[in-house]
Short mmCIF file of C-alpha atoms in Angstrom, two decimals:
data_model
loop_
_atom_site.label_atom_id
_atom_site.label_comp_id
_atom_site.label_asym_id
_atom_site.label_seq_id
_atom_site.Cartn_x
_atom_site.Cartn_y
_atom_site.Cartn_z
CA UNK A 1 19.56 -4.54 -17.02
CA UNK A 2 19.06 -6.57 -20.18
CA UNK A 3 16.67 -9.52 -20.45
CA UNK A 4 17.18 -11.54 -23.62
CA UNK A 5 15.62 -14.85 -24.56
CA UNK A 6 18.82 -16.30 -26.03
CA UNK A 7 22.14 -14.90 -27.23
CA UNK A 8 25.68 -16.11 -27.88
CA UNK A 9 28.98 -14.55 -26.83
CA UNK A 10 29.74 -13.08 -30.28
CA UNK A 11 26.41 -11.24 -30.47
CA UNK A 12 26.72 -9.97 -26.92
CA UNK A 13 30.26 -8.70 -27.46
CA UNK A 14 29.10 -6.77 -30.53
CA UNK A 15 26.46 -5.04 -28.43
CA UNK A 16 28.81 -4.26 -25.55
CA UNK A 17 31.46 -2.88 -27.89
CA UNK A 18 29.10 0.05 -28.43
CA UNK A 19 29.38 1.02 -24.75
CA UNK A 20 33.09 1.35 -23.84
CA UNK A 21 32.31 3.51 -20.78
CA UNK A 22 29.76 1.10 -19.32
CA UNK A 23 29.96 0.90 -15.50
CA UNK A 24 26.99 -1.39 -14.75
CA UNK A 25 25.79 -4.41 -16.70
CA UNK A 26 23.14 -6.95 -15.72
CA UNK A 27 21.82 -9.70 -17.96
CA UNK A 28 19.47 -12.69 -17.75
CA UNK A 29 19.21 -15.04 -20.73
CA UNK A 30 19.30 -18.56 -22.11
CA UNK A 31 22.74 -19.41 -23.37
CA UNK A 32 25.18 -21.91 -24.75
CA UNK A 33 28.43 -22.76 -22.97
CA UNK A 34 30.40 -20.04 -24.76
CA UNK A 35 28.61 -17.36 -22.74
CA UNK A 36 29.64 -19.07 -19.49
CA UNK A 37 33.39 -18.96 -20.09
CA UNK A 38 34.98 -16.83 -17.36
CA UNK A 39 38.28 -16.63 -19.24
CA UNK A 40 36.63 -15.03 -22.28
CA UNK A 41 34.78 -12.55 -20.09
CA UNK A 42 37.97 -11.63 -18.24
CA UNK A 43 39.83 -10.85 -21.47
CA UNK A 44 36.93 -8.94 -22.98
CA UNK A 45 36.21 -6.83 -19.87
CA UNK A 46 39.90 -6.06 -19.32
CA UNK A 47 40.33 -4.88 -22.92
CA UNK A 48 36.96 -3.41 -23.87
CA UNK A 49 35.04 -2.54 -20.68
CA UNK A 50 37.73 -0.97 -18.57
CA UNK A 51 35.26 1.14 -16.54
CA UNK A 52 32.88 -1.71 -15.68
CA UNK A 53 32.33 -1.81 -11.90
CA UNK A 54 29.35 -4.15 -11.56
CA UNK A 55 28.58 -7.19 -13.70
CA UNK A 56 25.65 -9.43 -12.78
CA UNK A 57 24.47 -12.34 -14.89
CA UNK A 58 22.10 -15.28 -14.79
CA UNK A 59 22.60 -17.79 -17.59
CA UNK A 60 20.07 -20.57 -18.17
CA UNK A 61 21.90 -23.19 -20.22
CA UNK A 62 19.99 -24.71 -23.13
CA UNK A 63 18.71 -28.25 -22.57
CA UNK A 64 20.96 -29.90 -25.17
CA UNK A 65 24.10 -29.17 -23.15
CA UNK A 66 25.47 -32.15 -21.23
CA UNK A 67 28.09 -31.60 -18.51
CA UNK A 68 29.83 -33.97 -16.14
CA UNK A 69 31.51 -32.97 -12.88
CA UNK A 70 34.75 -32.19 -14.72
CA UNK A 71 32.93 -29.77 -17.00
CA UNK A 72 31.35 -28.01 -14.02
CA UNK A 73 34.73 -27.71 -12.32
CA UNK A 74 36.25 -26.25 -15.49
CA UNK A 75 33.59 -23.54 -15.55
CA UNK A 76 34.22 -22.77 -11.88
CA UNK A 77 37.96 -22.60 -12.53
CA UNK A 78 37.43 -20.02 -15.28
CA UNK A 79 35.82 -17.73 -12.67
CA UNK A 80 38.44 -18.35 -9.99
CA UNK A 81 41.28 -16.17 -11.25
CA UNK A 82 42.75 -13.17 -9.44
CA UNK A 83 40.68 -10.94 -11.75
CA UNK A 84 37.37 -12.44 -10.59
CA UNK A 85 38.01 -13.14 -6.92
CA UNK A 86 40.39 -10.36 -5.87
CA UNK A 87 40.37 -7.50 -8.34
CA UNK A 88 36.63 -7.42 -9.10
CA UNK A 89 35.34 -9.59 -6.26
CA UNK A 90 32.68 -11.04 -8.54
CA UNK A 91 31.52 -14.49 -7.45
CA UNK A 92 29.38 -17.12 -9.15
CA UNK A 93 27.49 -20.32 -8.39
CA UNK A 94 26.39 -23.23 -10.54
CA UNK A 95 23.19 -25.19 -9.95
CA UNK A 96 23.44 -27.85 -12.58
CA UNK A 97 20.12 -29.46 -11.68
CA UNK A 98 18.47 -26.24 -12.90
CA UNK A 99 21.14 -25.55 -15.54
CA UNK A 100 21.88 -22.20 -13.95
CA UNK A 101 25.10 -20.20 -13.72
CA UNK A 102 24.64 -16.93 -11.88
CA UNK A 103 26.26 -14.07 -9.96
CA UNK A 104 26.37 -14.35 -6.17
CA UNK A 105 24.63 -13.00 -4.20
CA UNK A 106 22.70 -10.96 -6.80
CA UNK A 107 20.82 -13.93 -8.24
CA UNK A 108 21.05 -16.25 -5.26
CA UNK A 109 17.86 -17.83 -3.96
CA UNK A 110 15.72 -15.42 -1.91
CA UNK A 111 13.09 -17.84 -0.61
CA UNK A 112 13.65 -21.13 1.20
CA UNK A 113 12.43 -23.63 3.76
CA UNK A 114 14.28 -25.27 6.62
CA UNK A 115 15.82 -27.81 4.20
CA UNK A 116 17.62 -25.08 2.25
CA UNK A 117 21.29 -25.70 1.47
CA UNK A 118 23.71 -23.40 -0.38
CA UNK A 119 24.84 -24.51 -3.86
CA UNK A 120 27.71 -26.98 -3.83
CA UNK A 121 29.53 -25.47 -6.80
CA UNK A 122 30.49 -21.86 -6.11
CA UNK A 123 33.55 -19.59 -6.11
CA UNK A 124 32.70 -17.97 -2.77
CA UNK A 125 33.91 -19.61 0.44
CA UNK A 126 31.49 -18.00 2.89
CA UNK A 127 28.23 -19.96 2.74
CA UNK A 128 26.57 -17.47 5.11
CA UNK A 129 26.18 -15.24 2.04
CA UNK A 130 23.48 -17.62 0.79
CA UNK A 131 21.62 -17.81 4.10
CA UNK A 132 21.76 -14.03 4.49
CA UNK A 133 20.18 -13.59 1.05
CA UNK A 134 16.99 -15.40 2.09
CA UNK A 135 14.16 -12.94 2.77
CA UNK A 136 11.20 -15.37 2.73
CA UNK A 137 11.41 -18.52 4.87
CA UNK A 138 9.03 -21.42 5.58
CA UNK A 139 9.67 -23.17 8.90
CA UNK A 140 8.51 -26.44 10.40
CA UNK A 141 10.37 -28.37 13.05
CA UNK A 142 13.83 -27.38 14.22
CA UNK A 143 16.81 -26.40 12.08
CA UNK A 144 20.48 -25.78 12.85
CA UNK A 145 20.87 -22.96 10.34
CA UNK A 146 20.47 -19.24 10.91
CA UNK A 147 18.68 -16.89 8.51
CA UNK A 148 19.44 -13.34 9.66
CA UNK A 149 17.56 -11.20 7.14
CA UNK A 150 14.18 -12.86 6.74
CA UNK A 151 11.34 -10.38 6.20
CA UNK A 152 8.55 -12.84 5.39
CA UNK A 153 8.07 -15.82 7.72
CA UNK A 154 5.84 -18.79 6.87
CA UNK A 155 5.03 -20.83 9.98
CA UNK A 156 4.00 -24.36 9.02
CA UNK A 157 4.13 -25.68 12.60
CA UNK A 158 3.18 -24.34 16.00
CA UNK A 159 5.91 -21.77 16.83
CA UNK A 160 6.38 -23.50 20.18
CA UNK A 161 7.67 -26.56 18.29
CA UNK A 162 10.36 -24.55 16.49
CA UNK A 163 13.63 -23.07 17.79
CA UNK A 164 12.51 -19.86 16.14
CA UNK A 165 14.60 -17.46 18.27
CA UNK A 166 17.77 -19.33 17.23
CA UNK A 167 16.92 -19.40 13.53
CA UNK A 168 15.89 -15.85 12.62
CA UNK A 169 16.01 -12.28 13.84
CA UNK A 170 12.36 -11.66 14.75
CA UNK A 171 12.84 -7.89 14.57
CA UNK A 172 13.45 -8.17 10.82
CA UNK A 173 10.06 -9.82 10.15
CA UNK A 174 7.54 -7.62 8.32
CA UNK A 175 5.05 -10.27 7.15
CA UNK A 176 3.92 -13.25 9.25
CA UNK A 177 2.03 -16.10 7.56
CA UNK A 178 0.37 -18.95 9.46
CA UNK A 179 0.27 -21.87 7.03
CA UNK A 180 -0.56 -24.74 9.39
CA UNK A 181 -3.89 -26.54 9.04
CA UNK A 182 -3.70 -27.08 12.81
CA UNK A 183 -6.07 -24.42 14.08
CA UNK A 184 -5.37 -25.00 17.78
CA UNK A 185 -2.85 -22.18 17.96
CA UNK A 186 -3.50 -20.23 21.17
CA UNK A 187 -4.07 -16.50 21.16
CA UNK A 188 -1.32 -16.18 23.79
CA UNK A 189 1.15 -17.73 21.35
CA UNK A 190 0.04 -15.40 18.56
CA UNK A 191 0.24 -12.34 20.80
CA UNK A 192 3.67 -13.23 22.24
CA UNK A 193 5.04 -13.96 18.78
CA UNK A 194 3.87 -10.65 17.32
CA UNK A 195 5.06 -8.79 20.43
CA UNK A 196 8.59 -10.02 19.68
CA UNK A 197 8.42 -8.74 16.10
CA UNK A 198 8.66 -4.97 16.35
CA UNK A 199 8.50 -4.44 12.55
CA UNK A 200 5.77 -6.91 11.59
CA UNK A 201 2.77 -5.13 10.10
CA UNK A 202 1.11 -7.80 7.98
CA UNK A 203 -0.31 -11.24 8.85
CA UNK A 204 -1.98 -13.96 6.85
CA UNK A 205 -3.98 -16.98 8.00
CA UNK A 206 -4.44 -20.08 5.83
CA UNK A 207 -6.75 -21.42 8.54
CA UNK A 208 -8.32 -19.37 11.33
CA UNK A 209 -7.17 -20.47 14.82
CA UNK A 210 -10.09 -21.44 17.07
CA UNK A 211 -8.64 -19.23 19.80
CA UNK A 212 -9.38 -16.18 17.64
CA UNK A 213 -12.86 -17.31 16.68
CA UNK A 214 -13.77 -17.94 20.32
CA UNK A 215 -12.11 -14.77 21.57
CA UNK A 216 -14.42 -12.80 23.86
CA UNK A 217 -12.28 -10.46 25.95
CA UNK A 218 -10.56 -7.26 24.89
CA UNK A 219 -7.36 -8.08 26.75
CA UNK A 220 -5.31 -8.53 23.59
CA UNK A 221 -5.04 -5.48 21.35
CA UNK A 222 -2.38 -5.46 18.63
CA UNK A 223 -2.07 -2.08 16.94
CA UNK A 224 1.02 -2.69 14.82
CA UNK A 225 -0.78 -4.96 12.34
CA UNK A 226 -2.08 -2.94 9.37
CA UNK A 227 -2.74 -5.72 6.86
CA UNK A 228 -4.61 -9.04 7.15
CA UNK A 229 -5.28 -11.75 4.57
CA UNK A 230 -7.68 -14.65 5.21
CA UNK A 231 -7.29 -17.54 2.77
CA UNK A 232 -10.36 -19.49 3.85
CA UNK A 233 -13.94 -18.38 3.61
CA UNK A 234 -15.35 -17.46 7.02
CA UNK A 235 -18.20 -19.55 8.40
CA UNK A 236 -19.47 -16.58 10.36
CA UNK A 237 -18.92 -12.88 9.75
CA UNK A 238 -19.03 -12.28 13.50
CA UNK A 239 -15.34 -13.13 13.36
CA UNK A 240 -14.75 -9.85 11.52
CA UNK A 241 -15.85 -7.94 14.62
CA UNK A 242 -13.44 -10.01 16.71
CA UNK A 243 -10.59 -9.26 14.30
CA UNK A 244 -11.40 -5.59 14.47
CA UNK A 245 -11.14 -5.68 18.27
CA UNK A 246 -7.81 -7.50 18.28
CA UNK A 247 -6.34 -5.55 15.35
CA UNK A 248 -8.05 -2.14 15.53
CA UNK A 249 -5.83 -0.33 13.00
CA UNK A 250 -6.19 -2.53 9.91
CA UNK A 251 -5.72 -0.61 6.66
CA UNK A 252 -5.61 -3.49 4.15
CA UNK A 253 -7.91 -6.53 4.13
CA UNK A 254 -7.93 -9.47 1.69
CA UNK A 255 -10.51 -12.22 2.16
CA UNK A 256 -12.99 -14.60 0.52
CA UNK A 257 -16.71 -13.88 0.69
CA UNK A 258 -19.87 -15.86 -0.06
CA UNK A 259 -22.07 -13.08 -1.42
CA UNK A 260 -22.20 -9.33 -2.02
CA UNK A 261 -24.19 -8.98 1.19
CA UNK A 262 -20.98 -9.86 3.02
CA UNK A 263 -19.37 -6.71 1.61
CA UNK A 264 -21.80 -4.45 3.43
CA UNK A 265 -21.42 -6.33 6.72
CA UNK A 266 -17.62 -6.32 6.55
CA UNK A 267 -17.24 -2.66 5.61
CA UNK A 268 -19.74 -1.58 8.27
CA UNK A 269 -18.07 -3.50 11.07
CA UNK A 270 -14.40 -3.12 10.25
CA UNK A 271 -11.69 -0.63 11.11
CA UNK A 272 -12.15 3.08 10.42
CA UNK A 273 -8.58 3.01 9.05
CA UNK A 274 -9.49 0.64 6.21
CA UNK A 275 -8.13 1.99 2.92
CA UNK A 276 -7.68 -1.06 0.66
CA UNK A 277 -9.96 -4.11 0.52
CA UNK A 278 -9.95 -7.08 -1.83
CA UNK A 279 -12.87 -9.51 -1.75
CA UNK A 280 -12.29 -12.82 -3.56
CA UNK A 281 -15.45 -14.26 -5.11
CA UNK A 282 -17.07 -15.27 -8.39
CA UNK A 283 -18.35 -12.01 -9.84
CA UNK A 284 -19.90 -13.39 -13.05
CA UNK A 285 -23.45 -12.94 -11.73
CA UNK A 286 -22.81 -9.85 -9.61
CA UNK A 287 -23.89 -6.36 -10.61
CA UNK A 288 -22.44 -3.60 -8.43
CA UNK A 289 -22.61 0.15 -8.93
CA UNK A 290 -20.72 3.07 -7.51
CA UNK A 291 -23.91 4.13 -5.72
CA UNK A 292 -23.97 0.76 -3.92
CA UNK A 293 -20.51 1.32 -2.45
CA UNK A 294 -21.21 4.99 -1.73
CA UNK A 295 -24.16 4.07 0.51
CA UNK A 296 -21.98 1.68 2.51
CA UNK A 297 -18.85 3.85 2.76
CA UNK A 298 -20.74 7.07 3.39
CA UNK A 299 -18.72 9.33 1.07
CA UNK A 300 -17.48 9.53 -2.52
CA UNK A 301 -13.70 9.50 -2.02
CA UNK A 302 -13.08 5.95 -3.25
CA UNK A 303 -12.55 3.92 -6.40
CA UNK A 304 -13.14 0.26 -7.18
CA UNK A 305 -12.35 -2.45 -9.71
CA UNK A 306 -14.18 -5.69 -10.47
CA UNK A 307 -12.75 -8.64 -12.38
CA UNK A 308 -13.83 -12.28 -12.71
CA UNK A 309 -12.53 -13.38 -9.32
CA UNK A 310 -12.31 -10.31 -7.12
CA UNK A 311 -13.69 -6.94 -6.07
CA UNK A 312 -11.10 -4.36 -5.01
CA UNK A 313 -11.81 -1.11 -3.19
CA UNK A 314 -9.46 1.81 -2.57
CA UNK A 315 -10.95 4.08 0.08
CA UNK A 316 -9.74 7.59 0.83
CA UNK A 317 -10.59 9.80 3.78
CA UNK A 318 -13.88 11.67 3.92
CA UNK A 319 -13.44 15.35 3.15
CA UNK A 320 -15.50 18.01 4.90
CA UNK A 321 -15.89 20.76 2.31
CA UNK A 322 -16.89 23.23 5.02
CA UNK A 323 -13.50 22.89 6.67
CA UNK A 324 -11.23 23.27 3.64
CA UNK A 325 -8.82 26.18 4.04
CA UNK A 326 -6.92 27.57 1.05
CA UNK A 327 -3.73 29.53 1.72
CA UNK A 328 -2.71 32.15 -0.84
#
C-alpha cells in the first residue's frame, strides 16, 4: 500500500511503469481530477499492468476543484465500463460532500449510527455491501436497516427501546459499550443482553448503572467478559468488589482513579486473572517505584509505564522457582 500526500496521474504512471508484474496496488492520496479518470486507468492498466488483480484507491480531491452533478456523473460513467464492472469487478463510490472517490467496499465507511445511509453516487447496485461493511454501530431508537457484521455495539438508549434483534446479529458482537447517561438500566437487562452475545468479551460503561452499584446477590455471574472500561470516576471503590463478583474473570481493566491509594485497593480486590490495567489520572505529582507495585502484586513478574495522564501495568503470572522443570 502506498500513502502519498499528493500526486498527479503522470507521476503515478511513471512509478507504476517500474512494476509491470504488479498484482496488488493500494493507494491513498490527495489528488486532482486527472487521477480520478476511470478511462485513463482502464487504458493504463490494460496496457501496462496486465497482471494487476487488486486495485484499491482513496482519492481526496483538492479543495479548489468544483464539480456539479454532471461532473460527478461523468466520473461515475468512467468507472462503469465492462472492464471495471464485469472483467475486474472493481467498484467505486463518490462522496462529494467529503470530496472523496474510493474503492468499494475496501474504503467504505466502517462505523455508523442508525442514521447511516449508503453513498448516493456509486457503481455498485447492491447497497447491502455498505451496511455489511459496518463493524462499529451506535444505536438509539428503532431503525429499519440491518447491519449483519457489527463487532462493536454502542448502545445510546435502553436496549428494550430498540429493535436490536432485528438490526444486528448479536453473536457477532465482541465489544459492548453502554453510552447512555440514563443509569437506570437493570441488571436483568444487562445479563440477558450479554447472554445473547456468545462472542462478546469486552464491555465499557460511560455511566455506571445503579443496578450494578446496588447489586448484593451473587445470582448473576458472567464469565465471558474479560475486559472492562469505566469512563467515569467511581464514587466508591466498593463497586470494584461488586464488579469482581459479577465478572470474575476480568483480564483487562481501564478506569479513572482519584489517588494512588486507589491503585492498591483495586489491585487487592480485583480478579486473580488481571493481566493489564490502565489507571487514568494526573500523574504530575505522583512518585511511584517498582517496589511499590511489587508489594501490592506480590511478585516481580510485571512491568509498568507512567505518562502524564495514565499509569499502565502489565502483570504476568507468579513463577514458583521450586517447581520449574527443565527437560533436556
